[in-house]
Amino acid sequence: MLPAASSMMNASLAMFDPLGIGRASVDYWRDSLERSVLYLDVMRQRGNQYLEHMEQTKPNVLGFESEVLLDGRDLPRPVNYELLRIVPPAGVDVDPLARPFVVVDPRAGHGPGIGGFKPDSEIGVALRAGHPCYFIGFLPFPEPGQSVEDVVDAEIAFLREVIARHPDVSEKPMVVGNCQAGWQIMMAAALEPEVFGPILIAGAPLSYWAGERGGAPMRYTGGMTGGSWMTALAGDLGAGLFDGALLVQNFEKLNPANTLWDKQYRLYANVDSEAERYLQFERWWGGHVVLGAEEIQYIVDNLFIGNRLSTAGLSTRDGRRIDLRNIRSPIVVFCSKGDDITPPPQALGWVRDLYADVEDIYAHEQTIVYCVHDTTGHLGIFVSGSVSRKEHTEFTANMDYIDVLPPGLYETQVTERAPSGKDAAHIDGDYLLEFTPRDVKELDEIVQPNEEDDRRFATVERVSQINLGLYQMLLQPWLKAIMTPEAARWIRRMHPIRLAYKLYSDRNPLMVPIPVIAERVRAERQVAEADNPWRLAESVASDHLSGSLDAYRELRDSLTEKLFMGWYGQPWLQTVAGLGIGGEPLRRRPGIEPEHRRFVDNRQAELCQRIDQGGGHEAVMRALIYVLGGAPSTDERNFQRLKASRDELEPGLKLADFKALVRDQFFILKLDRPRALAAIPTLLASCSNAEIDEHLEHLEHVLAASGPQAEGVNERLDEVRGYFAEARPAPAPKPVAAPVEEAASVAKEPSAEKQAPARKAPSAQKKPAAKPRARKAPADKPSDKE
């Protein structure tokens, strides 16, 4: 419609339509038609973007320039992974002596790069903090014979390469694992703990049976499909390859309202401003990759259905047990209540599975920190700009401090810092990272363990093994005989998700006129007013449709849960599966097994023997931890105090050695605080008075320079001063002059002169003699005899 014709129509309507209903209708009709054209053009761009992306040899969505350092295809057991170095953008300075930062992206149907596809991302945050950054990505197709263990070994090799490139940095790399990559790097860290620094796992499932009733619908998928035989079927139809679009389809089914309507309507309703963001996200969401059939079968059998990772039930082909308790690096678990793919129970259930109590965590010298977001979805955990600017920025800024946090279980919250205050200088950035010590039993509120549900999932595992065995015997040989790589490619191409991208691309002749029309529309665009009654009605109709799809989802999930619980809760089915009725819990908990409890007891006994071992370094750190309240676990201000203590008390000590010192003294205080404090004078026994004064002066300076203190700090500091004073050697008592009338007779007794020094108070005594002895050397000769 030409502008002149539109103006004439509006003028005519104004004459015969005083209420403006007709004018509003025409404006809305034009606006909706223009939005439809622009929407189709965005979808066309999406399709072209998809085809261009899939035709690349090494596609990724990284928003930063990078260079390949190590290709996994060159390793002894080749894999389709590679190690990339992120080139800092202009204006960003990186400290070569800072801890390296490594991001590992999930290979769960999508391509790599989501951890750094925009400035406000995990990589962007680390670069701004001055860290050298690396990225572990992957290629669209796996190498022949590639397995999950091969990928884990490759990631270990990549980290060794990163460490070798920073020989002057004593701290090990910080590693971030998103979603699927989270449990993968946890496996690697359990096998080779010495190459890992702090580990941040974001939205990573580790305990697959865990979940709450009425939520976590994905945990029922294995049972509702009869086990992993369908995974084997998909791999055989792919001629040994598993299409990642199948995984993406499962994710999209979780939220039909968003998949079928909300995401597309949001683009249509705001097409003038939403197109760029939509295309940016779809570039990653549509970058489907392929997994090896052997890899996905291993994952489904051992993790999703078997739940063996969180119970130390996995072993490598060479016999190494994958036990997450072997990890020595601090572990930060970031999850969200709004995540329906990895809800908090599945992100944290492994802690309860592996550890009987927090003393068990102490014994393994592990630090586990968890943060539960209230609302963000699964992708928002590692994609959302607001999450990156808040949670990820705080985790990155305080990772060195978390690295020296004493062992234990902590819940952390990120809150906005006060605009002013006496201790504002001790908080980095706009937020405050606060830590609260927790007990393993307190996780039950999040994990919600249920032994009856465990029996159901154990039944699913047995049924899956039976069905998989039948499939492998009866059907698999026939499919392997007839399926060819070319047929598998055609099946992948015809997948509805892949096909939807291609149909809206320039390869479809029907889309040819769309860009021409869209260009004309943009040139003459007229947007309907926000208060247009038809736009408001459209929004209301959209909300009703979205609500209807949400109601369908809730009904579907509820029925699925009831069917799962009812079917796999049948006593006869559990008996046929070999589980019987009642008996021992089906979820193995290594932390409560007798041999493990003996290990914990032996570990505690070993630490108790070291209470009075050490010197001034151990005494000062033990005193500092005690004065700060038993452990630096309140918030990042105490981390600043620990940093100050390192700079002030141990300036030449490497972070790794400082961390070991802090942890040992924390252990000892936890095990037997009265005895640990009473041993401080023993630790200082080899120090001179001047050295003791210097230690105490430094300790007081650290506390004074770190800002306001918590309640009770001054009382504990006075107590520590008493222990330091007790450690000082008592000064020799001053000689007292003998009475004048006895001086001559005393001088005539040589035997008394020789005995005089022996009669003095020993140097170990704290108090001099209360009364002078009559038979002491004369006042003018004490130095001759001393």
PDB file of C-alpha atoms in Angstrom, residues 261-491:
ATOM      1  CA  TRP A 261       4.230 -20.992  19.850  1.00  0.00           C
ATOM      2  CA  ASP A 262       5.992 -18.636  22.271  1.00  0.00           C
ATOM      3  CA  LYS A 263       9.397 -18.531  20.590  1.00  0.00           C
ATOM      4  CA  GLN A 264       7.924 -17.943  17.136  1.00  0.00           C
ATOM      5  CA  TYR A 265       5.219 -15.533  18.273  1.00  0.00           C
ATOM      6  CA  ARG A 266       7.792 -13.461  20.172  1.00  0.00           C
ATOM      7  CA  LEU A 267       9.649 -13.032  16.897  1.00  0.00           C
ATOM      8  CA  TYR A 268       6.464 -12.228  14.960  1.00  0.00           C
ATOM      9  CA  ALA A 269       5.169  -9.733  17.531  1.00  0.00           C
ATOM     10  CA  ASN A 270       8.514  -7.903  17.808  1.00  0.00           C
ATOM     11  CA  VAL A 271      10.027  -8.614  14.426  1.00  0.00           C
ATOM     12  CA  ASP A 272      11.508  -5.114  14.099  1.00  0.00           C
ATOM     13  CA  SER A 273      13.690  -5.540  17.200  1.00  0.00           C
ATOM     14  CA  GLU A 274      13.850  -9.288  17.855  1.00  0.00           C
ATOM     15  CA  ALA A 275      15.329 -10.568  14.575  1.00  0.00           C
ATOM     16  CA  GLU A 276      19.016 -10.194  15.461  1.00  0.00           C
ATOM     17  CA  ARG A 277      18.719 -11.910  18.833  1.00  0.00           C
ATOM     18  CA  TYR A 278      16.594 -14.697  17.349  1.00  0.00           C
ATOM     19  CA  LEU A 279      19.057 -15.403  14.524  1.00  0.00           C
ATOM     20  CA  GLN A 280      21.994 -15.324  16.903  1.00  0.00           C
ATOM     21  CA  PHE A 281      20.453 -17.966  19.144  1.00  0.00           C
ATOM     22  CA  GLU A 282      19.181 -20.117  16.251  1.00  0.00           C
ATOM     23  CA  ARG A 283      22.685 -20.225  14.835  1.00  0.00           C
ATOM     24  CA  TRP A 284      23.625 -22.371  17.826  1.00  0.00           C
ATOM     25  CA  TRP A 285      20.312 -24.124  18.439  1.00  0.00           C
ATOM     26  CA  GLY A 286      20.177 -25.317  14.822  1.00  0.00           C
ATOM     27  CA  GLY A 287      23.793 -26.434  14.589  1.00  0.00           C
ATOM     28  CA  HIS A 288      23.037 -30.142  14.943  1.00  0.00           C
ATOM     29  CA  VAL A 289      25.926 -32.580  15.287  1.00  0.00           C
ATOM     30  CA  VAL A 290      26.236 -36.354  15.190  1.00  0.00           C
ATOM     31  CA  LEU A 291      27.371 -38.711  17.954  1.00  0.00           C
ATOM     32  CA  GLY A 292      28.770 -42.200  17.683  1.00  0.00           C
ATOM     33  CA  ALA A 293      26.271 -44.987  18.385  1.00  0.00           C
ATOM     34  CA  GLU A 294      28.720 -46.504  20.867  1.00  0.00           C
ATOM     35  CA  GLU A 295      29.046 -43.201  22.734  1.00  0.00           C
ATOM     36  CA  ILE A 296      25.334 -42.569  23.169  1.00  0.00           C
ATOM     37  CA  GLN A 297      24.701 -46.187  24.139  1.00  0.00           C
ATOM     38  CA  TYR A 298      27.345 -45.922  26.865  1.00  0.00           C
ATOM     39  CA  ILE A 299      25.796 -42.684  28.134  1.00  0.00           C
ATOM     40  CA  VAL A 300      22.214 -43.989  28.227  1.00  0.00           C
ATOM     41  CA  ASP A 301      23.070 -47.388  29.743  1.00  0.00           C
ATOM     42  CA  ASN A 302      25.549 -46.245  32.377  1.00  0.00           C
ATOM     43  CA  LEU A 303      24.333 -42.757  33.249  1.00  0.00           C
ATOM     44  CA  PHE A 304      20.730 -42.016  32.302  1.00  0.00           C
ATOM     45  CA  ILE A 305      19.382 -45.467  33.151  1.00  0.00           C
ATOM     46  CA  GLY A 306      22.160 -47.067  35.212  1.00  0.00           C
ATOM     47  CA  ASN A 307      22.957 -44.003  37.369  1.00  0.00           C
ATOM     48  CA  ARG A 308      26.467 -45.362  37.914  1.00  0.00           C
ATOM     49  CA  LEU A 309      28.432 -42.118  37.886  1.00  0.00           C
ATOM     50  CA  SER A 310      27.028 -40.741  41.148  1.00  0.00           C
ATOM     51  CA  THR A 311      27.550 -44.048  42.978  1.00  0.00           C
ATOM     52  CA  ALA A 312      31.163 -44.777  41.926  1.00  0.00           C
ATOM     53  CA  GLY A 313      29.949 -47.689  39.815  1.00  0.00           C
ATOM     54  CA  LEU A 314      31.895 -46.914  36.617  1.00  0.00           C
ATOM     55  CA  SER A 315      35.278 -48.323  35.619  1.00  0.00           C
ATOM     56  CA  THR A 316      37.423 -47.691  32.568  1.00  0.00           C
ATOM     57  CA  ARG A 317      38.458 -50.417  30.146  1.00  0.00           C
ATOM     58  CA  ASP A 318      41.854 -50.626  31.896  1.00  0.00           C
ATOM     59  CA  GLY A 319      40.258 -51.086  35.315  1.00  0.00           C
ATOM     60  CA  ARG A 320      40.415 -47.564  36.780  1.00  0.00           C
ATOM     61  CA  ARG A 321      37.396 -46.774  38.958  1.00  0.00           C
ATOM     62  CA  ILE A 322      35.709 -43.450  38.241  1.00  0.00           C
ATOM     63  CA  ASP A 323      35.040 -42.223  41.765  1.00  0.00           C
ATOM     64  CA  LEU A 324      34.154 -38.531  42.090  1.00  0.00           C
ATOM     65  CA  ARG A 325      35.555 -38.595  45.623  1.00  0.00           C
ATOM     66  CA  ASN A 326      39.033 -38.697  44.057  1.00  0.00           C
ATOM     67  CA  ILE A 327      38.632 -35.104  42.829  1.00  0.00           C
ATOM     68  CA  ARG A 328      40.864 -32.749  44.806  1.00  0.00           C
ATOM     69  CA  SER A 329      39.793 -29.482  43.212  1.00  0.00           C
ATOM     70  CA  PRO A 330      36.989 -27.298  44.573  1.00  0.00           C
ATOM     71  CA  ILE A 331      33.721 -28.095  42.778  1.00  0.00           C
ATOM     72  CA  VAL A 332      31.158 -25.358  42.153  1.00  0.00           C
ATOM     73  CA  VAL A 333      27.715 -26.681  41.161  1.00  0.00           C
ATOM     74  CA  PHE A 334      25.449 -24.116  39.505  1.00  0.00           C
ATOM     75  CA  CYS A 335      21.845 -25.168  38.898  1.00  0.00           C
ATOM     76  CA  SER A 336      18.375 -23.636  38.784  1.00  0.00           C
ATOM     77  CA  LYS A 337      14.858 -24.369  39.955  1.00  0.00           C
ATOM     78  CA  GLY A 338      13.632 -23.253  36.535  1.00  0.00           C
ATOM     79  CA  ASP A 339      15.678 -25.900  34.728  1.00  0.00           C
ATOM     80  CA  ASP A 340      13.532 -28.832  33.560  1.00  0.00           C
ATOM     81  CA  ILE A 341      16.473 -30.602  31.880  1.00  0.00           C
ATOM     82  CA  THR A 342      18.838 -30.629  34.874  1.00  0.00           C
ATOM     83  CA  PRO A 343      16.780 -29.781  37.969  1.00  0.00           C
ATOM     84  CA  PRO A 344      18.649 -29.236  41.268  1.00  0.00           C
ATOM     85  CA  PRO A 345      18.074 -32.816  42.539  1.00  0.00           C
ATOM     86  CA  GLN A 346      19.919 -34.229  39.529  1.00  0.00           C
ATOM     87  CA  ALA A 347      22.691 -31.645  39.818  1.00  0.00           C
ATOM     88  CA  LEU A 348      23.270 -32.247  43.561  1.00  0.00           C
ATOM     89  CA  GLY A 349      22.081 -35.802  44.270  1.00  0.00           C
ATOM     90  CA  TRP A 350      25.593 -37.197  43.752  1.00  0.00           C
ATOM     91  CA  VAL A 351      26.807 -35.455  46.927  1.00  0.00           C
ATOM     92  CA  ARG A 352      24.294 -37.344  49.032  1.00  0.00           C
ATOM     93  CA  ASP A 353      25.024 -40.596  47.176  1.00  0.00           C
ATOM     94  CA  LEU A 354      28.785 -40.466  47.743  1.00  0.00           C
ATOM     95  CA  TYR A 355      29.066 -38.943  51.220  1.00  0.00           C
ATOM     96  CA  ALA A 356      27.477 -40.061  54.451  1.00  0.00           C
ATOM     97  CA  ASP A 357      28.021 -36.719  56.191  1.00  0.00           C
ATOM     98  CA  VAL A 358      30.117 -33.585  56.021  1.00  0.00           C
ATOM     99  CA  GLU A 359      32.922 -35.283  58.008  1.00  0.00           C
ATOM    100  CA  ASP A 360      33.181 -37.654  55.063  1.00  0.00           C
ATOM    101  CA  ILE A 361      33.789 -34.642  52.807  1.00  0.00           C
ATOM    102  CA  TYR A 362      36.437 -33.371  55.245  1.00  0.00           C
ATOM    103  CA  ALA A 363      38.195 -36.732  55.142  1.00  0.00           C
ATOM    104  CA  HIS A 364      38.418 -36.586  51.343  1.00  0.00           C
ATOM    105  CA  GLU A 365      39.710 -32.993  51.507  1.00  0.00           C
ATOM    106  CA  GLN A 366      36.989 -31.863  49.146  1.00  0.00           C
ATOM    107  CA  THR A 367      35.337 -28.468  48.831  1.00  0.00           C
ATOM    108  CA  ILE A 368      31.869 -28.521  47.267  1.00  0.00           C
ATOM    109  CA  VAL A 369      30.002 -25.262  46.690  1.00  0.00           C
ATOM    110  CA  TYR A 370      26.517 -25.109  45.210  1.00  0.00           C
ATOM    111  CA  CYS A 371      24.371 -22.242  43.994  1.00  0.00           C
ATOM    112  CA  VAL A 372      20.680 -22.690  43.181  1.00  0.00           C
ATOM    113  CA  HIS A 373      19.169 -20.007  40.939  1.00  0.00           C
ATOM    114  CA  ASP A 374      15.474 -19.330  41.417  1.00  0.00           C
ATOM    115  CA  THR A 375      14.130 -18.872  37.909  1.00  0.00           C
ATOM    116  CA  THR A 376      16.493 -19.182  34.948  1.00  0.00           C
ATOM    117  CA  GLY A 377      16.034 -22.059  32.531  1.00  0.00           C
ATOM    118  CA  HIS A 378      18.556 -24.650  31.435  1.00  0.00           C
ATOM    119  CA  LEU A 379      20.117 -22.568  28.683  1.00  0.00           C
ATOM    120  CA  GLY A 380      20.010 -19.429  30.805  1.00  0.00           C
ATOM    121  CA  ILE A 381      22.492 -21.011  33.223  1.00  0.00           C
ATOM    122  CA  PHE A 382      25.305 -20.634  30.720  1.00  0.00           C
ATOM    123  CA  VAL A 383      23.787 -18.362  28.045  1.00  0.00           C
ATOM    124  CA  SER A 384      21.857 -15.609  29.821  1.00  0.00           C
ATOM    125  CA  GLY A 385      23.639 -12.270  29.847  1.00  0.00           C
ATOM    126  CA  SER A 386      22.256 -11.368  33.275  1.00  0.00           C
ATOM    127  CA  VAL A 387      23.539 -14.664  34.734  1.00  0.00           C
ATOM    128  CA  SER A 388      26.966 -14.094  33.154  1.00  0.00           C
ATOM    129  CA  ARG A 389      27.184 -10.564  34.557  1.00  0.00           C
ATOM    130  CA  LYS A 390      26.182 -11.727  38.016  1.00  0.00           C
ATOM    131  CA  GLU A 391      26.825 -15.357  38.990  1.00  0.00           C
ATOM    132  CA  HIS A 392      29.573 -16.235  36.499  1.00  0.00           C
ATOM    133  CA  THR A 393      31.373 -12.959  37.121  1.00  0.00           C
ATOM    134  CA  GLU A 394      31.384 -13.579  40.872  1.00  0.00           C
ATOM    135  CA  PHE A 395      32.502 -17.204  40.517  1.00  0.00           C
ATOM    136  CA  THR A 396      35.351 -16.152  38.228  1.00  0.00           C
ATOM    137  CA  ALA A 397      36.442 -13.219  40.381  1.00  0.00           C
ATOM    138  CA  ASN A 398      36.487 -15.321  43.547  1.00  0.00           C
ATOM    139  CA  MET A 399      37.801 -18.616  42.185  1.00  0.00           C
ATOM    140  CA  ASP A 400      41.243 -18.131  43.737  1.00  0.00           C
ATOM    141  CA  TYR A 401      39.536 -17.621  47.080  1.00  0.00           C
ATOM    142  CA  ILE A 402      37.307 -20.653  46.601  1.00  0.00           C
ATOM    143  CA  ASP A 403      40.479 -22.581  45.862  1.00  0.00           C
ATOM    144  CA  VAL A 404      41.672 -21.995  49.437  1.00  0.00           C
ATOM    145  CA  LEU A 405      38.256 -22.450  51.012  1.00  0.00           C
ATOM    146  CA  PRO A 406      38.559 -25.227  53.600  1.00  0.00           C
ATOM    147  CA  PRO A 407      36.926 -28.571  52.801  1.00  0.00           C
ATOM    148  CA  GLY A 408      33.226 -28.932  53.361  1.00  0.00           C
ATOM    149  CA  LEU A 409      29.839 -28.359  51.775  1.00  0.00           C
ATOM    150  CA  TYR A 410      28.760 -24.751  51.227  1.00  0.00           C
ATOM    151  CA  GLU A 411      25.724 -23.054  49.778  1.00  0.00           C
ATOM    152  CA  THR A 412      26.478 -19.751  48.096  1.00  0.00           C
ATOM    153  CA  GLN A 413      24.289 -16.847  47.160  1.00  0.00           C
ATOM    154  CA  VAL A 414      25.106 -13.822  45.034  1.00  0.00           C
ATOM    155  CA  THR A 415      23.487 -10.678  46.377  1.00  0.00           C
ATOM    156  CA  GLU A 416      23.777  -7.027  45.440  1.00  0.00           C
ATOM    157  CA  ARG A 417      26.374  -5.240  47.507  1.00  0.00           C
ATOM    158  CA  ALA A 418      25.407  -2.294  49.650  1.00  0.00           C
ATOM    159  CA  PRO A 419      26.066   1.033  47.899  1.00  0.00           C
ATOM    160  CA  SER A 420      28.232   2.119  50.800  1.00  0.00           C
ATOM    161  CA  GLY A 421      29.587   0.764  54.026  1.00  0.00           C
ATOM    162  CA  LYS A 422      32.719   0.441  56.088  1.00  0.00           C
ATOM    163  CA  ASP A 423      33.686  -2.846  54.426  1.00  0.00           C
ATOM    164  CA  ALA A 424      32.734  -1.872  50.851  1.00  0.00           C
ATOM    165  CA  ALA A 425      36.399  -1.818  49.858  1.00  0.00           C
ATOM    166  CA  HIS A 426      36.617  -5.540  50.598  1.00  0.00           C
ATOM    167  CA  ILE A 427      34.011  -6.526  47.987  1.00  0.00           C
ATOM    168  CA  ASP A 428      34.910  -6.851  44.311  1.00  0.00           C
ATOM    169  CA  GLY A 429      32.319  -5.684  41.770  1.00  0.00           C
ATOM    170  CA  ASP A 430      28.648  -4.939  42.282  1.00  0.00           C
ATOM    171  CA  TYR A 431      27.749  -8.170  44.095  1.00  0.00           C
ATOM    172  CA  LEU A 432      28.673 -10.000  47.262  1.00  0.00           C
ATOM    173  CA  LEU A 433      29.396 -13.734  47.207  1.00  0.00           C
ATOM    174  CA  GLU A 434      28.166 -15.215  50.494  1.00  0.00           C
ATOM    175  CA  PHE A 435      28.857 -18.759  51.736  1.00  0.00           C
ATOM    176  CA  THR A 436      26.937 -20.786  54.282  1.00  0.00           C
ATOM    177  CA  PRO A 437      28.274 -24.136  55.564  1.00  0.00           C
ATOM    178  CA  ARG A 438      25.791 -26.969  55.047  1.00  0.00           C
ATOM    179  CA  ASP A 439      25.468 -30.585  56.123  1.00  0.00           C
ATOM    180  CA  VAL A 440      24.825 -33.441  53.707  1.00  0.00           C
ATOM    181  CA  LYS A 441      21.481 -34.120  55.391  1.00  0.00           C
ATOM    182  CA  GLU A 442      20.367 -30.583  54.550  1.00  0.00           C
ATOM    183  CA  LEU A 443      20.531 -31.535  50.871  1.00  0.00           C
ATOM    184  CA  ASP A 444      17.587 -33.891  51.396  1.00  0.00           C
ATOM    185  CA  GLU A 445      15.286 -30.897  51.100  1.00  0.00           C
ATOM    186  CA  ILE A 446      16.600 -30.336  47.572  1.00  0.00           C
ATOM    187  CA  VAL A 447      17.278 -33.913  46.462  1.00  0.00           C
ATOM    188  CA  GLN A 448      14.133 -35.415  48.073  1.00  0.00           C
ATOM    189  CA  PRO A 449      15.402 -39.028  48.200  1.00  0.00           C
ATOM    190  CA  ASN A 450      12.773 -41.765  47.929  1.00  0.00           C
ATOM    191  CA  GLU A 451      13.691 -45.452  48.273  1.00  0.00           C
ATOM    192  CA  GLU A 452      10.475 -46.555  46.568  1.00  0.00           C
ATOM    193  CA  ASP A 453      11.366 -44.483  43.524  1.00  0.00           C
ATOM    194  CA  ASP A 454      14.879 -45.921  43.579  1.00  0.00           C
ATOM    195  CA  ARG A 455      13.379 -49.404  43.356  1.00  0.00           C
ATOM    196  CA  ARG A 456      11.336 -48.325  40.357  1.00  0.00           C
ATOM    197  CA  PHE A 457      14.367 -46.937  38.547  1.00  0.00           C
ATOM    198  CA  ALA A 458      16.355 -50.060  39.395  1.00  0.00           C
ATOM    199  CA  THR A 459      13.519 -52.045  37.796  1.00  0.00           C
ATOM    200  CA  VAL A 460      13.809 -49.868  34.689  1.00  0.00           C
ATOM    201  CA  GLU A 461      17.513 -50.721  34.522  1.00  0.00           C
ATOM    202  CA  ARG A 462      16.792 -54.472  34.616  1.00  0.00           C
ATOM    203  CA  VAL A 463      13.968 -54.210  32.075  1.00  0.00           C
ATOM    204  CA  SER A 464      16.230 -52.154  29.826  1.00  0.00           C
ATOM    205  CA  GLN A 465      18.917 -54.826  29.921  1.00  0.00           C
ATOM    206  CA  ILE A 466      16.363 -57.509  28.986  1.00  0.00           C
ATOM    207  CA  ASN A 467      14.850 -55.503  26.131  1.00  0.00           C
ATOM    208  CA  LEU A 468      18.259 -54.478  24.808  1.00  0.00           C
ATOM    209  CA  GLY A 469      19.394 -58.089  24.822  1.00  0.00           C
ATOM    210  CA  LEU A 470      16.289 -59.176  22.890  1.00  0.00           C
ATOM    211  CA  TYR A 471      16.781 -56.382  20.359  1.00  0.00           C
ATOM    212  CA  GLN A 472      20.450 -57.234  19.856  1.00  0.00           C
ATOM    213  CA  MET A 473      19.586 -60.875  19.304  1.00  0.00           C
ATOM    214  CA  LEU A 474      16.475 -60.587  17.107  1.00  0.00           C
ATOM    215  CA  LEU A 475      16.540 -57.284  15.191  1.00  0.00           C
ATOM    216  CA  GLN A 476      19.950 -55.646  15.273  1.00  0.00           C
ATOM    217  CA  PRO A 477      21.723 -58.119  12.920  1.00  0.00           C
ATOM    218  CA  TRP A 478      19.097 -57.495  10.200  1.00  0.00           C
ATOM    219  CA  LEU A 479      19.328 -53.705  10.445  1.00  0.00           C
ATOM    220  CA  LYS A 480      23.117 -53.707  10.338  1.00  0.00           C
ATOM    221  CA  ALA A 481      22.961 -55.860   7.224  1.00  0.00           C
ATOM    222  CA  ILE A 482      20.649 -53.555   5.254  1.00  0.00           C
ATOM    223  CA  MET A 483      21.516 -50.036   6.468  1.00  0.00           C
ATOM    224  CA  THR A 484      24.058 -48.104   4.422  1.00  0.00           C
ATOM    225  CA  PRO A 485      25.746 -44.740   5.149  1.00  0.00           C
ATOM    226  CA  GLU A 486      23.849 -43.131   2.256  1.00  0.00           C
ATOM    227  CA  ALA A 487      20.484 -44.323   3.572  1.00  0.00           C
ATOM    228  CA  ALA A 488      21.415 -43.017   7.030  1.00  0.00           C
ATOM    229  CA  ARG A 489      22.256 -39.598   5.549  1.00  0.00           C
ATOM    230  CA  TRP A 490      18.840 -39.388   3.903  1.00  0.00           C
ATOM    231  CA  ILE A 491      17.130 -40.281   7.181  1.00  0.00           C
TER     232      ILE A 491
END
